[in-house]
mmCIF file of C-alpha atoms in Angstrom:
data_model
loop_
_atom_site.group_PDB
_atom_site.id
_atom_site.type_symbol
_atom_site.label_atom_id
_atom_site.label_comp_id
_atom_site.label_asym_id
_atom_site.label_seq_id
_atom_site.Cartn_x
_atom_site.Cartn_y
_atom_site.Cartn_z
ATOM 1 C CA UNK A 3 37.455 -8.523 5.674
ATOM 2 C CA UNK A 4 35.687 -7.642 9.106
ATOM 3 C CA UNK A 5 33.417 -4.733 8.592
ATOM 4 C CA UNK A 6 34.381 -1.644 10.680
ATOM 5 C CA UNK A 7 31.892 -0.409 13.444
ATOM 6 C CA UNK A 8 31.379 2.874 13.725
ATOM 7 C CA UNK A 9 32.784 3.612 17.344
ATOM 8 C CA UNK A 10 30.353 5.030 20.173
ATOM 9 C CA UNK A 11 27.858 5.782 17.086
ATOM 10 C CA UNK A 12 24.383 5.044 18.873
ATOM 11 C CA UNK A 13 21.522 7.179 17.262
ATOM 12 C CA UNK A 14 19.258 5.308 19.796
ATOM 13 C CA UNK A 15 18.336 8.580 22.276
ATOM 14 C CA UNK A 16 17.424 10.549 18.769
ATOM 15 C CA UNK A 17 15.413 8.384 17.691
ATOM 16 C CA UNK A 18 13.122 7.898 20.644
ATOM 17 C CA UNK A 19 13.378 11.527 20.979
ATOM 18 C CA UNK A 20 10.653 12.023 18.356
ATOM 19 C CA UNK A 21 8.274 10.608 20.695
ATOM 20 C CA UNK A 22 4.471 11.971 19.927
ATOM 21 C CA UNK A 23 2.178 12.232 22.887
ATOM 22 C CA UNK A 24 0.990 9.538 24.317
ATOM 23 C CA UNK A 25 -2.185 8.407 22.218
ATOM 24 C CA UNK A 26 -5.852 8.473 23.832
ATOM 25 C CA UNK A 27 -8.900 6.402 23.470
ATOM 26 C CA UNK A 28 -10.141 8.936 20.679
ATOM 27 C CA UNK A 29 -7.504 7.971 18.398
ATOM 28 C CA UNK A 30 -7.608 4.072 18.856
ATOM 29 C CA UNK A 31 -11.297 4.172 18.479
ATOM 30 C CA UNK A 32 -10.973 6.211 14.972
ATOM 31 C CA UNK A 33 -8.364 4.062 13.787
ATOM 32 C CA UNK A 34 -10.528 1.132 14.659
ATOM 33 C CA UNK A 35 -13.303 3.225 12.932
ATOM 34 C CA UNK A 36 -11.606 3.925 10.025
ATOM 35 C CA UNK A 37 -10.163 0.589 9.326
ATOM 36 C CA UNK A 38 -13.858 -0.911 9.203
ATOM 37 C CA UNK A 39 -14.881 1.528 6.948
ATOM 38 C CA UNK A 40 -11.591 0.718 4.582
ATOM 39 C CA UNK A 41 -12.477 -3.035 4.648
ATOM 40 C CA UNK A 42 -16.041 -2.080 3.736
ATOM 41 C CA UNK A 43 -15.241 -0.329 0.953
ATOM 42 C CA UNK A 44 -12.782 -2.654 0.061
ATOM 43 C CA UNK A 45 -15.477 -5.354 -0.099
ATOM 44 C CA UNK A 46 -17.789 -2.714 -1.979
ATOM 45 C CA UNK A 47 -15.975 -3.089 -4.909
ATOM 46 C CA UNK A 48 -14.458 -6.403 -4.826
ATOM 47 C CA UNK A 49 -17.963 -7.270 -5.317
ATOM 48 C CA UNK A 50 -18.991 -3.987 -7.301
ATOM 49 C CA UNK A 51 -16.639 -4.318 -10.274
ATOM 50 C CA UNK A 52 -17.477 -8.057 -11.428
ATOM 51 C CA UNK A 53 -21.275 -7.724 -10.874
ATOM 52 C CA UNK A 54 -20.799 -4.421 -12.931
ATOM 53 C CA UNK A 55 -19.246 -6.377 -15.820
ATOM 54 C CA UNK A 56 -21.705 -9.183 -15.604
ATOM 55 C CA UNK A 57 -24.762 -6.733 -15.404
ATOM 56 C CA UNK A 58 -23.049 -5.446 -18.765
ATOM 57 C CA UNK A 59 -22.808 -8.490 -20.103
ATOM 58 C CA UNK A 60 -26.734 -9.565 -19.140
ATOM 59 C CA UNK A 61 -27.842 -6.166 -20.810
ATOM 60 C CA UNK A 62 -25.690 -6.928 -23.958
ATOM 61 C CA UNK A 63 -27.585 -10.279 -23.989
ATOM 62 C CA UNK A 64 -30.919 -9.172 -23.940
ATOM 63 C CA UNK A 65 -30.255 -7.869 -27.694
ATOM 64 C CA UNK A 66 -28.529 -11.544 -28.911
ATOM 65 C CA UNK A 67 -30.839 -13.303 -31.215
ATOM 66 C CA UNK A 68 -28.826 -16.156 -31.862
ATOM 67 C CA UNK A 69 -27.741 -19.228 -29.281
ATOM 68 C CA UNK A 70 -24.491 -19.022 -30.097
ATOM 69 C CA UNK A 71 -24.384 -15.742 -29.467
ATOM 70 C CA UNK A 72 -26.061 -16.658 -26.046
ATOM 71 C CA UNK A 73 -23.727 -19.012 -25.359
ATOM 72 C CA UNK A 74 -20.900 -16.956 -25.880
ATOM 73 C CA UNK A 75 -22.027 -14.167 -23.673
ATOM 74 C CA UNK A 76 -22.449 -16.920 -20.966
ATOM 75 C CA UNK A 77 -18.975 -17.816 -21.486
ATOM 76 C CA UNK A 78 -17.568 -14.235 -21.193
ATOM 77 C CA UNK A 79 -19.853 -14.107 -17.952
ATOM 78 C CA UNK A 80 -17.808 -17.143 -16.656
ATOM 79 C CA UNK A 81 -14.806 -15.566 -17.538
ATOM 80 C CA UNK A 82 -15.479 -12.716 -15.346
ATOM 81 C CA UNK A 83 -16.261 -14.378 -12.529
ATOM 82 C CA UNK A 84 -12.702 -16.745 -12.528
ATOM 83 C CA UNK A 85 -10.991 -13.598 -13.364
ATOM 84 C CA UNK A 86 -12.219 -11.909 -10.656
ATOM 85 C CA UNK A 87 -11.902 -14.974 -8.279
ATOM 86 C CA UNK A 88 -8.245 -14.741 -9.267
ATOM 87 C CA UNK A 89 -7.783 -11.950 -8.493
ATOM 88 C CA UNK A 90 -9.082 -11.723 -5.235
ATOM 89 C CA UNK A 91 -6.911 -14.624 -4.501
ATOM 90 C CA UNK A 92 -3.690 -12.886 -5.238
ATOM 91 C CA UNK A 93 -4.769 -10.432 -3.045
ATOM 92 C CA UNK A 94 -5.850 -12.618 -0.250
ATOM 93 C CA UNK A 95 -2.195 -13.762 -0.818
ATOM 94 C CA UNK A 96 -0.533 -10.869 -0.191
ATOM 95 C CA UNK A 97 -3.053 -9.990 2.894
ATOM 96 C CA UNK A 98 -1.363 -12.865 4.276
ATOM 97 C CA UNK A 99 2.198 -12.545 3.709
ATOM 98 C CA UNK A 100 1.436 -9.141 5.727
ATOM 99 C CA UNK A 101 2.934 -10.564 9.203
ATOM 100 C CA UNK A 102 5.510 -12.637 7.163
ATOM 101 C CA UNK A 103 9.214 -11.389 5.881
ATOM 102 C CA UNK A 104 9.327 -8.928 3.752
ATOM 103 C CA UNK A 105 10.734 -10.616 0.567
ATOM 104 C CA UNK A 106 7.786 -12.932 0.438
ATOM 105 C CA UNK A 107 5.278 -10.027 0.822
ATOM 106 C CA UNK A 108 7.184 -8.081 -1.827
ATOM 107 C CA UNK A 109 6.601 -10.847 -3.815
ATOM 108 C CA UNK A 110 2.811 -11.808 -3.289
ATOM 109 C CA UNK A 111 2.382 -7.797 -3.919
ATOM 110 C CA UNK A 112 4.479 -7.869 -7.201
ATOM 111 C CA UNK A 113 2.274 -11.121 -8.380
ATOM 112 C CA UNK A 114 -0.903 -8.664 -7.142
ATOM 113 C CA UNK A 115 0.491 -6.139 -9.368
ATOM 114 C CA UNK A 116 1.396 -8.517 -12.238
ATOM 115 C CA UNK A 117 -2.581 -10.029 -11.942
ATOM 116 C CA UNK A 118 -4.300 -6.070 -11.417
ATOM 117 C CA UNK A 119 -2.373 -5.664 -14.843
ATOM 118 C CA UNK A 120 -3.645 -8.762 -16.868
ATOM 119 C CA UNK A 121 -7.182 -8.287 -15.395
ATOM 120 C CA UNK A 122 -7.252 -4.485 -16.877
ATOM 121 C CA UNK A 123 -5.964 -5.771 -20.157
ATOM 122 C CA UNK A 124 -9.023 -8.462 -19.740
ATOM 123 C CA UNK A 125 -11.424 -6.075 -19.194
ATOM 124 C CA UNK A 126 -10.284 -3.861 -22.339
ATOM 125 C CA UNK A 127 -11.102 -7.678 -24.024
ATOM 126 C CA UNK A 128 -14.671 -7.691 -22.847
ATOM 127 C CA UNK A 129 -15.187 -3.922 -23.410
ATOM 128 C CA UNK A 130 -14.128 -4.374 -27.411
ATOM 129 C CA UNK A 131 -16.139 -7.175 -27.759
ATOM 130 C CA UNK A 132 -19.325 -5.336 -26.016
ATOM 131 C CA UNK A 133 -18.631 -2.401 -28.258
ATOM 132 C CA UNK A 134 -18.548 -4.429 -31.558
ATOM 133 C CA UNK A 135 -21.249 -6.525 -30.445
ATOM 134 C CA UNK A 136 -23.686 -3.302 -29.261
ATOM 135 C CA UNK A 137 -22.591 -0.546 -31.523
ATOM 136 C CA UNK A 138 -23.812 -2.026 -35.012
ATOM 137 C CA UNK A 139 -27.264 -2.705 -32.887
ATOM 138 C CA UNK A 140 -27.394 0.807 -31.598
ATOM 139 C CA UNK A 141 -26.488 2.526 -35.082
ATOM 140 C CA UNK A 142 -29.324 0.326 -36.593
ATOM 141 C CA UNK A 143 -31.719 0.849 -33.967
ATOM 142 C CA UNK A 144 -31.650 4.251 -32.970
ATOM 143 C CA UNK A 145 -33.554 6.341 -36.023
ATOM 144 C CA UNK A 146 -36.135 3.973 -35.394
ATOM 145 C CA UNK A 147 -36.505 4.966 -31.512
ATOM 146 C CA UNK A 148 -36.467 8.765 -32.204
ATOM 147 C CA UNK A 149 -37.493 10.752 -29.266
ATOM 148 C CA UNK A 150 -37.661 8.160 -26.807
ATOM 149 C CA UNK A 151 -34.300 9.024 -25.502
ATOM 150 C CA UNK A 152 -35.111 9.072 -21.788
ATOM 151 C CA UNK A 153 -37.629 5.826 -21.795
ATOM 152 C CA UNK A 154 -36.926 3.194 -19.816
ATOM 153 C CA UNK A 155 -35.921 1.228 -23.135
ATOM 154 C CA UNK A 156 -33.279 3.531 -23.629
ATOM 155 C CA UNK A 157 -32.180 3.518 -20.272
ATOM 156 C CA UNK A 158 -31.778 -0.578 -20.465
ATOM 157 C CA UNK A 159 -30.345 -0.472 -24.078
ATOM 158 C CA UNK A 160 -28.516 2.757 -24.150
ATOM 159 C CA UNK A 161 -27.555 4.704 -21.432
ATOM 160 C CA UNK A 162 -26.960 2.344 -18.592
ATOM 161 C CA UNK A 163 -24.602 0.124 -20.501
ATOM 162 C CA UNK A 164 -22.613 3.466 -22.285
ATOM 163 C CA UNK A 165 -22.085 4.149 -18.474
ATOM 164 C CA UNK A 166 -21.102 0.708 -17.404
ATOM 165 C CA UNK A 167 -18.502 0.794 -20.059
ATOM 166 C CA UNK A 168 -17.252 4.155 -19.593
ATOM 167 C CA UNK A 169 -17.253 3.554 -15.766
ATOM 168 C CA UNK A 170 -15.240 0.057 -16.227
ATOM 169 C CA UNK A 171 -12.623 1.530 -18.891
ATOM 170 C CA UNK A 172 -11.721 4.293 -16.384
ATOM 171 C CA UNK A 173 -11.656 1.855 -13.597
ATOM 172 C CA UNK A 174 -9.058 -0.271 -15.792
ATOM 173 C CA UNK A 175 -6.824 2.286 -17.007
ATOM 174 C CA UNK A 176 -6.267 3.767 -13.620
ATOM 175 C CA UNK A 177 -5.448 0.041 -12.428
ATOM 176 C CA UNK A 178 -3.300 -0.640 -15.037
ATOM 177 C CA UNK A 179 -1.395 2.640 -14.670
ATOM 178 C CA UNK A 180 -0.874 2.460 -11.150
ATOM 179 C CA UNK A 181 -0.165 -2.211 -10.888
ATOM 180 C CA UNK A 182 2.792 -1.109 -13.542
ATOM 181 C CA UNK A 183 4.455 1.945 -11.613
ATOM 182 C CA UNK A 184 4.089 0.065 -8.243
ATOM 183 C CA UNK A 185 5.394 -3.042 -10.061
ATOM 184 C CA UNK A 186 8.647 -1.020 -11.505
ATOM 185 C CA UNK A 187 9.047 0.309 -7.402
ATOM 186 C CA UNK A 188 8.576 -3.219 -6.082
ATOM 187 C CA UNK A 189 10.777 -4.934 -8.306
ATOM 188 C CA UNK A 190 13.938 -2.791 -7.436
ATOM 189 C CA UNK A 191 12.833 -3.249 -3.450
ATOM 190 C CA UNK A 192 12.916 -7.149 -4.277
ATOM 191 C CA UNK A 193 16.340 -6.581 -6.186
ATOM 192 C CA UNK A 194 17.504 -4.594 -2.823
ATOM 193 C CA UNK A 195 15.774 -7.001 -0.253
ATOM 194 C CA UNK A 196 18.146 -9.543 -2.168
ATOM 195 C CA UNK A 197 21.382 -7.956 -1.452
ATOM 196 C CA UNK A 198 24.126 -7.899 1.153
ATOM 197 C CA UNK B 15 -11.556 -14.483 16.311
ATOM 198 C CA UNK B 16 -14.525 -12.686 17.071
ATOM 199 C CA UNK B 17 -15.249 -9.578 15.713
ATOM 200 C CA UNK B 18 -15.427 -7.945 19.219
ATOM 201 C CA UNK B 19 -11.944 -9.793 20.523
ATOM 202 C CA UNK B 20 -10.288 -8.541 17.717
ATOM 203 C CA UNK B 21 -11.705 -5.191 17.890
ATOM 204 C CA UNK B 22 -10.638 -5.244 21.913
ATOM 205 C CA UNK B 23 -6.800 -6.526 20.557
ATOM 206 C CA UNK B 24 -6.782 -4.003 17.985
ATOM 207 C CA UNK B 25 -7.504 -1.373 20.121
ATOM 208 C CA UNK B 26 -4.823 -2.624 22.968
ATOM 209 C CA UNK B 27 -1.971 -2.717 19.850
ATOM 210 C CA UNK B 28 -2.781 0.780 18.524
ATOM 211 C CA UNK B 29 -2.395 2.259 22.177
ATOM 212 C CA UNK B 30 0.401 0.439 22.697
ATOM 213 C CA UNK B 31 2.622 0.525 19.763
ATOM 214 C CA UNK B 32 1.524 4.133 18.335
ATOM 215 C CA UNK B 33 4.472 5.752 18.947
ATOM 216 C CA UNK B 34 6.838 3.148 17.358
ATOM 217 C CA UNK B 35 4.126 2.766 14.415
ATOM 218 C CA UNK B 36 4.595 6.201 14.123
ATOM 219 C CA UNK B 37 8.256 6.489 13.969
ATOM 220 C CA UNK B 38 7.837 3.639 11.034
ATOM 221 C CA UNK B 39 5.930 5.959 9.092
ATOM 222 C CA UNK B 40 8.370 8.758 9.597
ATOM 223 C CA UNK B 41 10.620 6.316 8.674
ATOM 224 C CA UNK B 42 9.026 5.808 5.126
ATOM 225 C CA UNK B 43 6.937 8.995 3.981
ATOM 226 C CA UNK B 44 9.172 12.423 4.143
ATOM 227 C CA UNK B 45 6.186 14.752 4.364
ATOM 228 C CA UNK B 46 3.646 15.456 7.505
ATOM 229 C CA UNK B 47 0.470 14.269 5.656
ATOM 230 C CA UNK B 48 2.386 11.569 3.805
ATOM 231 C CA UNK B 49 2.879 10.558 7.337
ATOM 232 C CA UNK B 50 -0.182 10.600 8.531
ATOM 233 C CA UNK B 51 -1.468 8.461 5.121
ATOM 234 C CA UNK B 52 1.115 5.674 5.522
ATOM 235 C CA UNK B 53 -0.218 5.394 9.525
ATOM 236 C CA UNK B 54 -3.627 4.745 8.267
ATOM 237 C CA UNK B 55 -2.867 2.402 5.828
ATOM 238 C CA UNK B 56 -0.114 0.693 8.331
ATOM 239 C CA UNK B 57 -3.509 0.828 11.483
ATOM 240 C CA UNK B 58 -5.538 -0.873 8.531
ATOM 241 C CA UNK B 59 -2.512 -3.416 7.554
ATOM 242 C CA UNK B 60 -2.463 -4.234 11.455
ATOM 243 C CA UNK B 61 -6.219 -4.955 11.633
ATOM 244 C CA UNK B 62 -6.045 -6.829 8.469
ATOM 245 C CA UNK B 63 -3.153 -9.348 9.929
ATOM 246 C CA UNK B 64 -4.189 -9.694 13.382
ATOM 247 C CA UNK B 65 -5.880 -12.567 12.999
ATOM 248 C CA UNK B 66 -3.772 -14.296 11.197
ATOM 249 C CA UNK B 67 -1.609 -13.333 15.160
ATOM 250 C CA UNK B 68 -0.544 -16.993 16.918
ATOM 251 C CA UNK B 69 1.915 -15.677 18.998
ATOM 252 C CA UNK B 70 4.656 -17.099 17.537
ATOM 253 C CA UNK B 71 6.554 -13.718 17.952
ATOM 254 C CA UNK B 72 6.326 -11.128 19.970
ATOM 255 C CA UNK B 73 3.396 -9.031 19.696
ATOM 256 C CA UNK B 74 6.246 -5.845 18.851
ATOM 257 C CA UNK B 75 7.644 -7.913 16.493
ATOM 258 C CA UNK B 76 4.309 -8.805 14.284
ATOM 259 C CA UNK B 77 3.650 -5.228 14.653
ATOM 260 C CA UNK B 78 6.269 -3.844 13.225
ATOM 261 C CA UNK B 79 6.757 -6.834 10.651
ATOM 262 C CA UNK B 80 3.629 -5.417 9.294
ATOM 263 C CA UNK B 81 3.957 -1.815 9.622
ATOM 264 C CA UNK B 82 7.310 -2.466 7.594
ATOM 265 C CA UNK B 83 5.618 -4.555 4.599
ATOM 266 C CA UNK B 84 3.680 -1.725 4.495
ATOM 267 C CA UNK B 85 5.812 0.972 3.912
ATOM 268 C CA UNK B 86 7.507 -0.733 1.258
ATOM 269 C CA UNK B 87 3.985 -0.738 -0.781
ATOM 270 C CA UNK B 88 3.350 2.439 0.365
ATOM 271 C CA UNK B 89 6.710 3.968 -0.777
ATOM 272 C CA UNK B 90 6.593 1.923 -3.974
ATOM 273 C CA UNK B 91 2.939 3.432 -4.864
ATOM 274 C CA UNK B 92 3.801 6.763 -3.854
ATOM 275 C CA UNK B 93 7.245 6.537 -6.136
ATOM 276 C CA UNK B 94 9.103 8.977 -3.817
ATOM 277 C CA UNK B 95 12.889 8.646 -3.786
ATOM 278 C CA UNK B 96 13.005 12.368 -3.199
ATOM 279 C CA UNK B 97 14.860 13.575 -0.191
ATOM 280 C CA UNK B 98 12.794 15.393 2.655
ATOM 281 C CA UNK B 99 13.986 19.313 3.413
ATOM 282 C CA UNK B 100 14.992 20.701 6.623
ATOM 283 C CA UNK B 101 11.852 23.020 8.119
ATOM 284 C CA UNK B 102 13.140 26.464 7.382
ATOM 285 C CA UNK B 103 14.609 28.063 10.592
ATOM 286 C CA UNK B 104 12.683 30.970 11.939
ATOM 287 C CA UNK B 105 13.614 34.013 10.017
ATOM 288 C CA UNK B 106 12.983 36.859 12.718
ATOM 289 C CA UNK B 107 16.869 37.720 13.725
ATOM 290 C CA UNK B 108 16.032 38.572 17.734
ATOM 291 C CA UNK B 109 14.571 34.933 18.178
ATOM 292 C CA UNK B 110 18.022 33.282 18.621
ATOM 293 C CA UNK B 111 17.440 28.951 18.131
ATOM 294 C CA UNK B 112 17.480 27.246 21.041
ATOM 295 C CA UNK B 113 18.005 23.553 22.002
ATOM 296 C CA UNK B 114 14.578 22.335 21.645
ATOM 297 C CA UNK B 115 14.753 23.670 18.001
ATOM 298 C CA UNK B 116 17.908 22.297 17.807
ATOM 299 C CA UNK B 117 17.259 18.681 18.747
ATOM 300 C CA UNK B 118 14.095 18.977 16.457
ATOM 301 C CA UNK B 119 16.521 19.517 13.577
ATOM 302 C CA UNK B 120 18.757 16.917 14.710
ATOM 303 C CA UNK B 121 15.825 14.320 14.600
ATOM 304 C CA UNK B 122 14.960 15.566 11.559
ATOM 305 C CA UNK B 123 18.050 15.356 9.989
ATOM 306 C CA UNK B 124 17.991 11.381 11.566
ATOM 307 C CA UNK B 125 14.568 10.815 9.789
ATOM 308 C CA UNK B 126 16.623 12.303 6.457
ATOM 309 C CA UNK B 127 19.170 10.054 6.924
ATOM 310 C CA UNK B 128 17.392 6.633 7.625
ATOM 311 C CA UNK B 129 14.724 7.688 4.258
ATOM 312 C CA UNK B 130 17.624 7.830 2.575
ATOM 313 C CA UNK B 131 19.499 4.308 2.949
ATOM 314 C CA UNK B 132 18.973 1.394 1.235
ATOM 315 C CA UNK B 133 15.679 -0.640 2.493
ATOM 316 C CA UNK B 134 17.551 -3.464 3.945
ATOM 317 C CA UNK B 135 19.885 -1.203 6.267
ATOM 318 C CA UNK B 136 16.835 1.102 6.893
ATOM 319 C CA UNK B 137 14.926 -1.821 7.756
ATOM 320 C CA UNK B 138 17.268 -3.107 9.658
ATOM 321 C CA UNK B 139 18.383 -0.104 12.069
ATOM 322 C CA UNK B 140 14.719 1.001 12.412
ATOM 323 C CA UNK B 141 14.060 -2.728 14.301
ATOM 324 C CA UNK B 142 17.091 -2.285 15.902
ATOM 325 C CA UNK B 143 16.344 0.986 17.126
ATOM 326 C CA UNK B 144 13.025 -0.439 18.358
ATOM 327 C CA UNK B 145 14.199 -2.897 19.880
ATOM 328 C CA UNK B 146 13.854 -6.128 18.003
ATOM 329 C CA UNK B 147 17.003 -8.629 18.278
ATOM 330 C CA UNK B 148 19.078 -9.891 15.679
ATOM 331 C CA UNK B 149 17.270 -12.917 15.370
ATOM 332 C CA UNK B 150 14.064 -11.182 15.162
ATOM 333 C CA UNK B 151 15.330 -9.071 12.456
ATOM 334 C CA UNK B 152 16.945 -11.854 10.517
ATOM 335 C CA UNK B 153 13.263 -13.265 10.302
ATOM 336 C CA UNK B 154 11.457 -10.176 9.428
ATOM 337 C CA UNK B 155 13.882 -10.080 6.673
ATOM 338 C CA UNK B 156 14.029 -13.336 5.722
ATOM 339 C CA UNK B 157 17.945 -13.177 6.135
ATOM 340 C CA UNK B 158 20.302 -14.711 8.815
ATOM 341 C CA UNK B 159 21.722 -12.911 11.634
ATOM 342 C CA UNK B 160 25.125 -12.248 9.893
ATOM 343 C CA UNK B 161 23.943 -10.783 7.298
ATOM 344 C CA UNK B 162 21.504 -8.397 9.983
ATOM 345 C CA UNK B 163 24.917 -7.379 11.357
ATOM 346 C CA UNK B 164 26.275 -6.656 7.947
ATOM 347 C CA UNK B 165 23.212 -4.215 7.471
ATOM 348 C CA UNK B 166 23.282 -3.054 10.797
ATOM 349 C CA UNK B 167 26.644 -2.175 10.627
ATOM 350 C CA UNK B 168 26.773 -0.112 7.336
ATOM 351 C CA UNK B 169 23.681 1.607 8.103
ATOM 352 C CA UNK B 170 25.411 3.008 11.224
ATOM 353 C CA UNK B 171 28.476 4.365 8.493
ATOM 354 C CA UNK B 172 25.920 5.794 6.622
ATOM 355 C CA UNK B 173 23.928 7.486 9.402
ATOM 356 C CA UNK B 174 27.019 8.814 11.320
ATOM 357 C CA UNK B 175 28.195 9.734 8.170
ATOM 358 C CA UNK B 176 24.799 11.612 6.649
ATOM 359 C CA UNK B 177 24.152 13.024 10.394
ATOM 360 C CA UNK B 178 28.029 14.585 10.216
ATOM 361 C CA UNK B 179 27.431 16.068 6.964
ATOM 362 C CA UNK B 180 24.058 17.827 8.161
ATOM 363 C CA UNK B 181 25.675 19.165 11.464
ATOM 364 C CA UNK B 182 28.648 20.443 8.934
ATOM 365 C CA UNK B 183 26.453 22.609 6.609
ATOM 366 C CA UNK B 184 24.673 24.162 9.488
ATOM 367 C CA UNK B 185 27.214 25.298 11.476
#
């Protein structure tokens, strides 16, 4: 069955009635301004977040005694780094399908969101196995260090890695939280971009 | 591409397609500063895809491929399915409305009414509007021109529709 047209229906004259002013140099110039400063930040912590986890990792590894233990901090190390380099590939991914049709960007974004989610629950991993691996170590070694709570030691052992962690669990849950919502959004815009 | 050339191309697409990036934001977030969030991230989306530009389209066309892509993520993050209100009208009784107020709620109630449909037809009658031809659409879709029609068409039932119903309550 044809579909009916709407007779004489032409919404064309409202719609280019909500015409802003024309825009000057000062706006083109802070958009240019403030789209560097995005894709600086952007590389900030595409470079921040790994090198945080690995500096966590290198501090946890100054207290292993053993090789194997060595050897398996190494390997979480690794781990971060092709996690990471996964990730940013997704993204570059979707970067890409920018200028293409819109079902295959909704889809490079909903495999983003479906990587942003497995890489918090990979970080959660390495934070678990940090804690069980420095807790016992800090419970046995701090009545022996009374009073030295601000020395550098401290800071190396203690306090910068408790930050680290904290800093990378809060980092996780927010990604996690926000890849699933936008994943439950995208998913009904693929279902829609599907229809008619 | 150079930094500079791209810089130079970025700033030539911004003064030139402002107004219709605009309108795609309008299009997407209901709310003035939503608005004006969604244009940033849709200037950054631009001057992340411009090099990946060969002029295979037109230079509209990319544009507003991208500024589209990017109101889908942005409505998806924001999760906003909530429908935009009407500015109140002005409640001192001698200022009578007059037909610039008027045509400001009609293109409000337009803006409503496009938010509103489905993300194909909106899609679709927003490129129109600007513009773009059916085969353009059909490829910033990923669709075939039929099926453009098909979306164009029932958007226009549910805008004439939605636009009827809003002229009805106020009068």
């Amino acid at each position: 069955m044809p579909e009916r047209v709407p007779p004489q229906f032409d919404p064309s004259s409202l719609w280019h009635a909500a015409d802003t002013p024309p825009v000057g140099a000062g706006e083109t110039v802070r958009a240019v301004k403030h789209a560097q400063l995005r894709l600086i930040l952007h590389r900030v912590v595409e470079l921040g977040v790994p090198l945080a986890a690995i500096a966590l990792v290198g501090l946890a590894l100054r207290h292993a005694s053993t090789p194997p233990e060595r050897i398996f901090g190494a390997f979480i190390s690794l781990g971060v780094v092709f996690a990471w380099a996964r990730y940013l590939r997704a993204i570059g991914l979707e970067r890409r399908s920018l200028a293409g049709p819109s079902p295959g960007f909704v889809s490079a974004a909903l495999e983003r969101c479906a990587y942003e989610r497995r890489l918090a629950i990979f970080t959660w991993v390495i934070l678990i196995l940090e804690l069980s691996f420095l807790l016992p170590w800090w419970i046995e070694g701090l009545p022996h260090h009374k009073g030295q709570g601000l020395g550098r030691l401290f800071f190396l052992t203690l306090w910068l890695p408790l930050a680290l962690m904290i800093a990378l669990a809060v980092w996780s849950i927010f990604l996690w939280r926000r890849a699933s919502r936008e994943a439950i959004e995208l998913r009904q815009a693929a279902a829609e971009l599907r229809e008619d | 591409m150079s930094p500079t050339m791209n810089e130079d191309h970025f700033n030539r697409i911004i003064a030139r397609y402002a107004r219709p990036l605009a309108r795609v934001a309008a299009g997407y977030a209901s709310h003035g500063h939503q608005q004006e969030d969604l244009l940033q991230e849709i200037y950054f989306a631009v001057w992340q895809a411009l090099p990946t530009f060969r002029g295979e389209s037109r230079e509209l066309t990319f544009v507003l491929g991208v500024a589209h892509n990017r109101g889908i993520t942005f409505a998806a993050r924001a999760n906003r399915r909530e429908f935009a209100t009407l500015p109140e009208t002005i409640a001192d009784p001698r200022v009578a409305p007059d037909a610039v107020l008027e045509r400001r709620e009609e293109v409000e109630r337009l803006y409503d009414a496009i938010r509103n449909l489905r993300p194909t037809h909106r899609q679709a009658i927003m490129l129109h509007l600007e513009g773009l031809s059916g085969k353009e659409i059909a490829a910033a879709q990923g669709t075939t021109e039929n099926n453009v029609n098909v979306r164009l068409n029932r958007a226009r039932v549910a805008l004439r529709e939605a636009l009827h119903r809003g002229g009805q309550q106020d009068a």
